[in-house]
PDB file of C-alpha atoms in Angstrom:
ATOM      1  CA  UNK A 157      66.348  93.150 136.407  1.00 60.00           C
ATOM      2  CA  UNK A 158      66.209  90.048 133.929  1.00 65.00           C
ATOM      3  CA  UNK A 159      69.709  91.148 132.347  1.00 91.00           C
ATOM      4  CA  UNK A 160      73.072  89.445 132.203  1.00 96.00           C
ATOM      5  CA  UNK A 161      75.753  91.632 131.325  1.00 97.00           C
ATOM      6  CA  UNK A 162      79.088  90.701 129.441  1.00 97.00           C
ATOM      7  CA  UNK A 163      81.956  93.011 128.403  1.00 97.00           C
ATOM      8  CA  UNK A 164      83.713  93.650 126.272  1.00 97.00           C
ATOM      9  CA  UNK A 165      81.025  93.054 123.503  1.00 96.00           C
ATOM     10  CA  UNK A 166      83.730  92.985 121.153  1.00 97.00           C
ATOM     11  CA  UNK A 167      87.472  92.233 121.442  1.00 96.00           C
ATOM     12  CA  UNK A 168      90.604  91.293 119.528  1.00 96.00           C
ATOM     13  CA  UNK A 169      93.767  89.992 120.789  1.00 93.00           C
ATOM     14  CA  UNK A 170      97.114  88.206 119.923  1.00 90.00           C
ATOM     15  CA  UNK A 171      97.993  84.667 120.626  1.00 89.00           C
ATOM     16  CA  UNK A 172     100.740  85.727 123.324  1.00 89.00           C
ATOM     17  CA  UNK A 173      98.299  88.355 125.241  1.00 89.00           C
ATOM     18  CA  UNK A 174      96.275  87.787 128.253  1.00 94.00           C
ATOM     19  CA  UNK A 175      92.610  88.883 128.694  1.00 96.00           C
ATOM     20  CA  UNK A 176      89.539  88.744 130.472  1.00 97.00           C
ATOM     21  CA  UNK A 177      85.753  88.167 129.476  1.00 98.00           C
ATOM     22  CA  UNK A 178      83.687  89.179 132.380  1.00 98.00           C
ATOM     23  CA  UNK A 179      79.395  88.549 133.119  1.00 98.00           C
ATOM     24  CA  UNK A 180      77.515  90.054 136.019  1.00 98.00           C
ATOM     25  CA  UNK A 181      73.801  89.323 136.641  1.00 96.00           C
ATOM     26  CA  UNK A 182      71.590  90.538 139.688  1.00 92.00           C
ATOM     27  CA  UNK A 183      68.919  88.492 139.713  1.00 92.00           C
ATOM     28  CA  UNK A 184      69.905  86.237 143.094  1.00 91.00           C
ATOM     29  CA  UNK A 185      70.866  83.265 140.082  1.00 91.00           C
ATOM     30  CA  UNK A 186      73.519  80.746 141.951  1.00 91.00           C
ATOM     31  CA  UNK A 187      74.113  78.979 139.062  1.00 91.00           C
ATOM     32  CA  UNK A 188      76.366  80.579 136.316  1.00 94.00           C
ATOM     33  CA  UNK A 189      77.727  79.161 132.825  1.00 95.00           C
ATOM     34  CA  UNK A 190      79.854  79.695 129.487  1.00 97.00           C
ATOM     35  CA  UNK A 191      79.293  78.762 126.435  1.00 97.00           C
ATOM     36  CA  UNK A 192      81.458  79.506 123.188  1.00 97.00           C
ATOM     37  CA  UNK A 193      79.914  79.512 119.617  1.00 97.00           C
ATOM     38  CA  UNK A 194      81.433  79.289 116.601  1.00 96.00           C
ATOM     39  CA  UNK A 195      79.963  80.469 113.348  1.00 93.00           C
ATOM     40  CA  UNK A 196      77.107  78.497 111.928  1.00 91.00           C
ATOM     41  CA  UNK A 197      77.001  76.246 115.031  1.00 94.00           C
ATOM     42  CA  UNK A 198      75.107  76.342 117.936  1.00 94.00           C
ATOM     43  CA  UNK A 199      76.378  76.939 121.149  1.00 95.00           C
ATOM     44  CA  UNK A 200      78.260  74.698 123.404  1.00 95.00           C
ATOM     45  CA  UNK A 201      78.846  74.400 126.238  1.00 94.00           C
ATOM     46  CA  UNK A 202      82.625  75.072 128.317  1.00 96.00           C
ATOM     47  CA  UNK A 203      81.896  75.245 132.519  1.00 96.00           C
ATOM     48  CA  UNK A 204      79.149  75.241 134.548  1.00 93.00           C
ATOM     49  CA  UNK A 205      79.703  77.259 138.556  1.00 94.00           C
ATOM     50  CA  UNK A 206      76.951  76.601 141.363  1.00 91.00           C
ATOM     51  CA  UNK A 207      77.313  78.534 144.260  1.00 92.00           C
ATOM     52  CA  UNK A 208      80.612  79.633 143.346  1.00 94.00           C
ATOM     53  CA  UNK A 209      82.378  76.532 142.998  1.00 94.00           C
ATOM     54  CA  UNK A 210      83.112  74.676 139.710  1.00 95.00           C
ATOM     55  CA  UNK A 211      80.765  71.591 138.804  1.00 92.00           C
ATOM     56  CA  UNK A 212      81.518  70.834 135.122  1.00 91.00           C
ATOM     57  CA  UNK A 213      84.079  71.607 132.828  1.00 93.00           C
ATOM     58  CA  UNK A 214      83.186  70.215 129.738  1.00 92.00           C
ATOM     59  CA  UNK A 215      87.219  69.400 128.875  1.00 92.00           C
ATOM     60  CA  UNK A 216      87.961  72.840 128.213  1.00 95.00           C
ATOM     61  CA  UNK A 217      91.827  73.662 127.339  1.00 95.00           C
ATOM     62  CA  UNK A 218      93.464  75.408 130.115  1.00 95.00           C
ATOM     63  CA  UNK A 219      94.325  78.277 128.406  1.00 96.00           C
ATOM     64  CA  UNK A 220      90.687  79.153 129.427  1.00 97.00           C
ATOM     65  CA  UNK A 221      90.385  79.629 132.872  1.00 97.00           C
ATOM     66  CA  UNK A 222      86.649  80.315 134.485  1.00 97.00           C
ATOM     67  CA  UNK A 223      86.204  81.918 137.746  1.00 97.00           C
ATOM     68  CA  UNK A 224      83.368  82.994 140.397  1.00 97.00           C
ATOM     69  CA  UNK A 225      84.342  85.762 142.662  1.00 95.00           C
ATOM     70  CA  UNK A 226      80.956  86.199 143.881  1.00 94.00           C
ATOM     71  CA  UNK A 227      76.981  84.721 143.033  1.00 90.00           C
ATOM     72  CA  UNK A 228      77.165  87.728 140.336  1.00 95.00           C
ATOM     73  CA  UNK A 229      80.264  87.832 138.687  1.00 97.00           C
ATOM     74  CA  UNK A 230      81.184  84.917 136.407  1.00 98.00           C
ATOM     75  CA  UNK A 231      85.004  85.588 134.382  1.00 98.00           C
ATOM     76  CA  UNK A 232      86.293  84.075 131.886  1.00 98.00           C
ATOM     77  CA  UNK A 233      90.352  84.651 131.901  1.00 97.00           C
ATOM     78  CA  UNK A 234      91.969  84.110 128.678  1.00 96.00           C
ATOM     79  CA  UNK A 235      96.075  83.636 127.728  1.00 94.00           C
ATOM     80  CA  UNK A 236      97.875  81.685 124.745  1.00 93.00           C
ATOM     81  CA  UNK A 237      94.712  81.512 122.806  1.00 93.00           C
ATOM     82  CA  UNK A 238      94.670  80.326 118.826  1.00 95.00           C
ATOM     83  CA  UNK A 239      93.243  81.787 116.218  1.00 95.00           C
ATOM     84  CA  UNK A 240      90.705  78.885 116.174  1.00 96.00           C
ATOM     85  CA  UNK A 241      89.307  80.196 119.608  1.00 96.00           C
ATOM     86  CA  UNK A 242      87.865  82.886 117.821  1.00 97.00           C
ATOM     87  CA  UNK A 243      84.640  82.681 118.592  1.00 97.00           C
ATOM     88  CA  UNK A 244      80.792  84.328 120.774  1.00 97.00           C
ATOM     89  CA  UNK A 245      81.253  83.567 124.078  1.00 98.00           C
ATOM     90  CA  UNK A 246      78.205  83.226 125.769  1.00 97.00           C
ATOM     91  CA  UNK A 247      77.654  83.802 129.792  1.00 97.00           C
ATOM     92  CA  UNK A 248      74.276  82.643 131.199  1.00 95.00           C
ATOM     93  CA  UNK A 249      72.359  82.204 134.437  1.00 93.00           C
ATOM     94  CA  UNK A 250      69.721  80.162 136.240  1.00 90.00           C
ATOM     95  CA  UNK A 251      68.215  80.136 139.311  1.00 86.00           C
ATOM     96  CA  UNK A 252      70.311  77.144 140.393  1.00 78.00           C
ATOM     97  CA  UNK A 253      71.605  73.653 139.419  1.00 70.00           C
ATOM     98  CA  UNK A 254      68.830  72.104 141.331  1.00 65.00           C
ATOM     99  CA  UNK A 255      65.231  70.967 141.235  1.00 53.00           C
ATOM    100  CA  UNK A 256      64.122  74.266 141.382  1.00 57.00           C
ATOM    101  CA  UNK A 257      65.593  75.377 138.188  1.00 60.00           C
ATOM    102  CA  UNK A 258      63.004  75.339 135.922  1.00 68.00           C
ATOM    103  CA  UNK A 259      65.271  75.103 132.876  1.00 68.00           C
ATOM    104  CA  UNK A 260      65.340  78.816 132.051  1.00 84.00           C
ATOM    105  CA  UNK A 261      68.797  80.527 131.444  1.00 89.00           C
ATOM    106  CA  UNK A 262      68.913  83.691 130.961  1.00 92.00           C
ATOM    107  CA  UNK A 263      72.032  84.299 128.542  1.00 95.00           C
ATOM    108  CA  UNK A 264      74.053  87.262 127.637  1.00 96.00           C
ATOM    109  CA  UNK A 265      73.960  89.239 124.469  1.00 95.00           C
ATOM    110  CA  UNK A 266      77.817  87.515 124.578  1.00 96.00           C
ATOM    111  CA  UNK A 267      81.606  89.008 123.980  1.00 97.00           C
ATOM    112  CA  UNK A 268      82.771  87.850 120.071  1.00 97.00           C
ATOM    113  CA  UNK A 269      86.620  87.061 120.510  1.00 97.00           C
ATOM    114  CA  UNK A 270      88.932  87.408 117.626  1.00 96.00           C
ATOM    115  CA  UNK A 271      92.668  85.956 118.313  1.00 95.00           C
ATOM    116  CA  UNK A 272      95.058  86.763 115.847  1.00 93.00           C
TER     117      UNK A 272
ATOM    118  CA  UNK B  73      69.125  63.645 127.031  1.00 58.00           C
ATOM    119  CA  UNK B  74      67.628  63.027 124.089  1.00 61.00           C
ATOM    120  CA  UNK B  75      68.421  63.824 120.768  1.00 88.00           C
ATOM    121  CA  UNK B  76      66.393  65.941 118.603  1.00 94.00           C
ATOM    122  CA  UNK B  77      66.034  66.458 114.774  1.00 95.00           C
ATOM    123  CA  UNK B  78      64.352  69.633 113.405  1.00 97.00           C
ATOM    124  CA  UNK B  79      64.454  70.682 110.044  1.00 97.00           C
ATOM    125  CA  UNK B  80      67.419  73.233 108.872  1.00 97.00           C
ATOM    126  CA  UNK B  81      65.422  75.589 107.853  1.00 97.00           C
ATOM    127  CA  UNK B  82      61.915  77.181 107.350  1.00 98.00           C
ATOM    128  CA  UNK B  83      60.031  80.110 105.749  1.00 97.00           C
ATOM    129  CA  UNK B  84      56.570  82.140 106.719  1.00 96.00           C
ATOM    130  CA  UNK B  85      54.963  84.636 105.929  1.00 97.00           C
ATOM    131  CA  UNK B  86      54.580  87.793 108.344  1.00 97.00           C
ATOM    132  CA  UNK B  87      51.229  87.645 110.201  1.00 97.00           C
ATOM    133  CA  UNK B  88      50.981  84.098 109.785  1.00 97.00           C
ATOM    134  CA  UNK B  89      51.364  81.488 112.092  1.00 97.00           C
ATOM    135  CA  UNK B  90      54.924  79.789 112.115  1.00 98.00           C
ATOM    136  CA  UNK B  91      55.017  75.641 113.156  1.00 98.00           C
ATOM    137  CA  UNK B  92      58.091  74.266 114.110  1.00 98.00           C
ATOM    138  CA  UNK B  93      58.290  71.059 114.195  1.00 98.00           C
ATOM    139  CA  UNK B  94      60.999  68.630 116.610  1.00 97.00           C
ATOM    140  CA  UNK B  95      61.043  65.020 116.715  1.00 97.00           C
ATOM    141  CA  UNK B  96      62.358  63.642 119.427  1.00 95.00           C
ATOM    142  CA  UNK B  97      61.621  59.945 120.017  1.00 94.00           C
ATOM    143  CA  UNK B  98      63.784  58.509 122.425  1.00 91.00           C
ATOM    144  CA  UNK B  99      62.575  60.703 124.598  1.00 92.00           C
ATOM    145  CA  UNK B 100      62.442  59.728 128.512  1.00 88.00           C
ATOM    146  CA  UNK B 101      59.366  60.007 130.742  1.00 87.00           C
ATOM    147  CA  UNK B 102      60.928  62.969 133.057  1.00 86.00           C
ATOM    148  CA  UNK B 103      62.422  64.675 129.863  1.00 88.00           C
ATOM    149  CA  UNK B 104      61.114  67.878 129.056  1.00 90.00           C
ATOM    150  CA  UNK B 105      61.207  69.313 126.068  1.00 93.00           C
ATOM    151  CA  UNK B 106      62.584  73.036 125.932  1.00 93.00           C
ATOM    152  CA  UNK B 107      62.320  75.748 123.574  1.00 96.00           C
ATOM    153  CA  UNK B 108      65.177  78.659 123.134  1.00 96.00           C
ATOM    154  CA  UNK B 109      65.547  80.666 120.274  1.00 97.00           C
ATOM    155  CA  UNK B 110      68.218  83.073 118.894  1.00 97.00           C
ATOM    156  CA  UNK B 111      68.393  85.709 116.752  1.00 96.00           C
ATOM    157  CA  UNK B 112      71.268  86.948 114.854  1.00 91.00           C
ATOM    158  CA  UNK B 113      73.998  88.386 117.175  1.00 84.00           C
ATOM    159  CA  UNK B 114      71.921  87.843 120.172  1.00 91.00           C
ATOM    160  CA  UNK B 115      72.498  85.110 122.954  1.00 95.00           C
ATOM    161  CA  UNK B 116      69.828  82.217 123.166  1.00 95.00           C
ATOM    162  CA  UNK B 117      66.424  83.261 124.873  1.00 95.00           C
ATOM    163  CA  UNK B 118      64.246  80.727 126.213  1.00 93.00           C
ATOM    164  CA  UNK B 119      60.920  80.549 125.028  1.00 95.00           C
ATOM    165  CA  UNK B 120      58.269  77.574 126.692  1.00 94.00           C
ATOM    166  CA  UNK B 121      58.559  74.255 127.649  1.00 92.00           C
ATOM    167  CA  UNK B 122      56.208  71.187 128.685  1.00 93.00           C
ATOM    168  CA  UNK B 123      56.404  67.667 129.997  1.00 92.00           C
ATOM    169  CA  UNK B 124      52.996  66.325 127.913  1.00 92.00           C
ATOM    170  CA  UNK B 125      50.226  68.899 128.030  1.00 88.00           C
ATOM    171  CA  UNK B 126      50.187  71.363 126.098  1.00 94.00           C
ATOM    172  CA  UNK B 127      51.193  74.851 126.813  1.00 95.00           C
ATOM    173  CA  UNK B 128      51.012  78.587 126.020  1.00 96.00           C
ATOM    174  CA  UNK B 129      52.434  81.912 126.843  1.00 94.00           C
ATOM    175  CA  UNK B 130      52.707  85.443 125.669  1.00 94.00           C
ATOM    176  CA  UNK B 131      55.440  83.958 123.113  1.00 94.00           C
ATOM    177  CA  UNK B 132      53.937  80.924 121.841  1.00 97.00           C
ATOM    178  CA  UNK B 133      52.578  77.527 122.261  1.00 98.00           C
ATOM    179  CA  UNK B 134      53.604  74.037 122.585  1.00 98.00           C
ATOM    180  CA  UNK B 135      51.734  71.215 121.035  1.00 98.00           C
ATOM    181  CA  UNK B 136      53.663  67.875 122.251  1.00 97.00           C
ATOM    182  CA  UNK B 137      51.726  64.787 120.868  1.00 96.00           C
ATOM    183  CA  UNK B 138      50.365  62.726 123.096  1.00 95.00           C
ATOM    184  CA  UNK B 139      52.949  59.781 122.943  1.00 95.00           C
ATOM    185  CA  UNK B 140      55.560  62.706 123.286  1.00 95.00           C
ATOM    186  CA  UNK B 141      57.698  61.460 120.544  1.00 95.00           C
ATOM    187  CA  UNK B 142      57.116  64.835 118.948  1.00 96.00           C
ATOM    188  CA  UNK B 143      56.422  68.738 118.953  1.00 97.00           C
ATOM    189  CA  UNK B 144      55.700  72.010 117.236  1.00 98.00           C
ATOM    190  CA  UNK B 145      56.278  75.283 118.620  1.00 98.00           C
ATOM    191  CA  UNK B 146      53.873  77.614 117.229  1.00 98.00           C
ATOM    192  CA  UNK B 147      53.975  81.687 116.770  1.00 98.00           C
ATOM    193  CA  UNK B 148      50.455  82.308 116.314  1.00 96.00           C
ATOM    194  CA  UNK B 149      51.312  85.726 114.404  1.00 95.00           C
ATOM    195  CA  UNK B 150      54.699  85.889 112.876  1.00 97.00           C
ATOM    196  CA  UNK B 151      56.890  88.980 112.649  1.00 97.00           C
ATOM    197  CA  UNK B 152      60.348  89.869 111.295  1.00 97.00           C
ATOM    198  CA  UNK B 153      61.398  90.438 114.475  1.00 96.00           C
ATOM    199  CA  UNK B 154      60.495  86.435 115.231  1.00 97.00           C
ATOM    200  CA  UNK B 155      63.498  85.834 112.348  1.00 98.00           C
ATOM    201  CA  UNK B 156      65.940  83.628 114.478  1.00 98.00           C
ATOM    202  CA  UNK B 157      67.568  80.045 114.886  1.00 98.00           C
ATOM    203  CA  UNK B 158      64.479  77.805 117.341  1.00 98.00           C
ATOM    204  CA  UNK B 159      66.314  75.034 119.002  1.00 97.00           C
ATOM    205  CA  UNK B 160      64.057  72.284 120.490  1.00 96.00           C
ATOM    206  CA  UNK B 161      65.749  70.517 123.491  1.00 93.00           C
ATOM    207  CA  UNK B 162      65.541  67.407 125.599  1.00 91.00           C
ATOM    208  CA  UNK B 163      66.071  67.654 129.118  1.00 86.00           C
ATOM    209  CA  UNK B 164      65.754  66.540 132.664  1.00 80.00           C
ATOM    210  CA  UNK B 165      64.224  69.431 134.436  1.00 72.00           C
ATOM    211  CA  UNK B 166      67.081  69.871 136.944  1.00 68.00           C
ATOM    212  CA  UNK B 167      69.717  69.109 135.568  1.00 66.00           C
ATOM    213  CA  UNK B 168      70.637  72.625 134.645  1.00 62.00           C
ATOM    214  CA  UNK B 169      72.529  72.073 131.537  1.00 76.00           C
ATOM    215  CA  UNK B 170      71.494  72.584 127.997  1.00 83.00           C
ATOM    216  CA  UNK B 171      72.626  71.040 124.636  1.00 87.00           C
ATOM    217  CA  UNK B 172      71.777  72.593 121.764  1.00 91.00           C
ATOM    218  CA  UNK B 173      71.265  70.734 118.388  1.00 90.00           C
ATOM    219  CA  UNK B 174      71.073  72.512 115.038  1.00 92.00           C
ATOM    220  CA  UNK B 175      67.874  74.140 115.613  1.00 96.00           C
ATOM    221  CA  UNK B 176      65.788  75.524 112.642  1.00 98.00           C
ATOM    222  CA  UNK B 177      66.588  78.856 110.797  1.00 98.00           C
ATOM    223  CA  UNK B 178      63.136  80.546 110.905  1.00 98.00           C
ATOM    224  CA  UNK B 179      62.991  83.524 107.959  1.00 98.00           C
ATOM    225  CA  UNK B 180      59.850  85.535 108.255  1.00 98.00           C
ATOM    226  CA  UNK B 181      59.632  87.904 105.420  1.00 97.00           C
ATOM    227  CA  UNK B 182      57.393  90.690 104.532  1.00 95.00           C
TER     228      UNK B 182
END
C-alpha cells in the first residue's frame, strides 16, 4: 500500500466554523507533512511531524492547528479561517526525517478548502 | 538549498521524447537534485533523482552534466497522460523537506 489518504476531497466552510482535514497512510512512514497550494503556485510548505512530535512549522497562523495522534494519522484542525485560506491542502509522507529518507514523499491526492 | 530556474512552460509531441531542462548552479556538493511532477488536481509524485551520474527508471531519466550546474529530465516516449507541472529541486538528501519552485508546465498533445 503506496497510498496516502485525505478526506474530505472537497469542502466548504464559513469563516466562524470549525473543521478538520484528516491524512492516514500505512506504509510504516514516521515522518508526516502539509502543504497548502494556492492556484497557479506550487505548493508550500505549513508543518513538518517526525515520530509524532512537531519539528517545523513554517510560521503558520494559528488558526491552523496540525496534529499526530498516531505514525498514521496526520490532522489538520481548522477554525476562524479567511477566505484567502482557500486553498489544496496537501498531506504527504516519507520514510523519516533522517538519513534514510531518500527524498521520496509520497503525497495525497489533497482536500481543496473553500472558506466563505 | 539551491535555487532552480526551469522554463514556464513547454510543448511535445505524443510519442516523442520530452527534455526538461533545470539549471541549478549554486548547487552544493551533497545536493541532490530531485524530480516531482504534478498533474492537474493531483498531489506532487516524485519521479528520479541523482547526485552526478546519471540515472534511469521505469519513468524517466536524468542527465545531470558533469559539473552539475545543470539537468534534463527526459520521457523517452511522451503521452497525454505525462501532461503535468515537472518541478526540479535542490536538496540535501536528509533533510526531508522539499521546496518547490515554479516548475515547467509540460503539454503533450496528440
Amino acid at each position: 500500500d503506496t497510498e496516502v489518504t485525505q478526506t474530505p476531497k472537497h469542502l466548504v466552510m464559513g469563516m466562524t466554523n470549525k473543521k478538520s482535514l484528516k491524512c492516514e497512510q500505512h506504509m510504516g512512514h514516521r515522518a508526516m507533512y502539509w502543504y497548502k497550494q494556492k492556484a497557479k503556485k506550487p505548493p508550500e510548505l505549513m508543518f513538518v511531524y517526525s515520530y509524532e512530535k512537531l519539528s517545523i512549522n513554517e510560521s503558520v497562523p494559528s488558526r491552523f492547528s496540525p496534529e499526530c495522534p498516531n505514525s498514521s494519522l496526520l490532522n489538520l484542525h481548522l477554525h476562524a479561517l479567511q477566505p484567502e485560506d482557500s486553498a489544496l491542502y496537501l498531506c504527504a509522507s516519507s520514510q523519516d526525517q533522517g538519513w534514510s529518507n531518500t527524498g521520496e514523499l509520497f503525497f495525497g491526492e489533497g482536500s481543496r478548502l473553500t472558506v466563505l | 538549498d539551491a535555487k532552480t530556474t526551469q522554463p514556464p512552460s513547454m510543448d511535445c509531441a505524443e510519442g516523442r521524447a520530452a527534455n526538461l531542462p533545470c539549471n541549478h548552479s549554486t548547487i552544493s556538493g551533497n545536493e541532490y537534485v530531485y524530480w516531482y511532477r504534478q498533474i492537474h488536481s493531483q498531489g506532487p509524485q516524485y519521479i528520479i533523482h541523482g547526485l552526478k551520474n546519471n540515472e534511469t527508471n521505469e519513468m524517466a531519466s536524468l542527465i545531470i552534466t558533469e559539473d552539475r550546474k545543470s539537468s534534463t529530465l527526459i520521457l523517452p516516449h511522451a503521452t497525454l497522460r505525462d501532461t503535468a507541472v515537472y518541478y526540479c529541486i535542490v536538496r540535501v538528501r536528509g533533510y526531508s523537506t522539499l521546496t518547490f519552485g515554479k516548475g515547467t508546465m509540460l503539454l503533450v498533445s496528440p
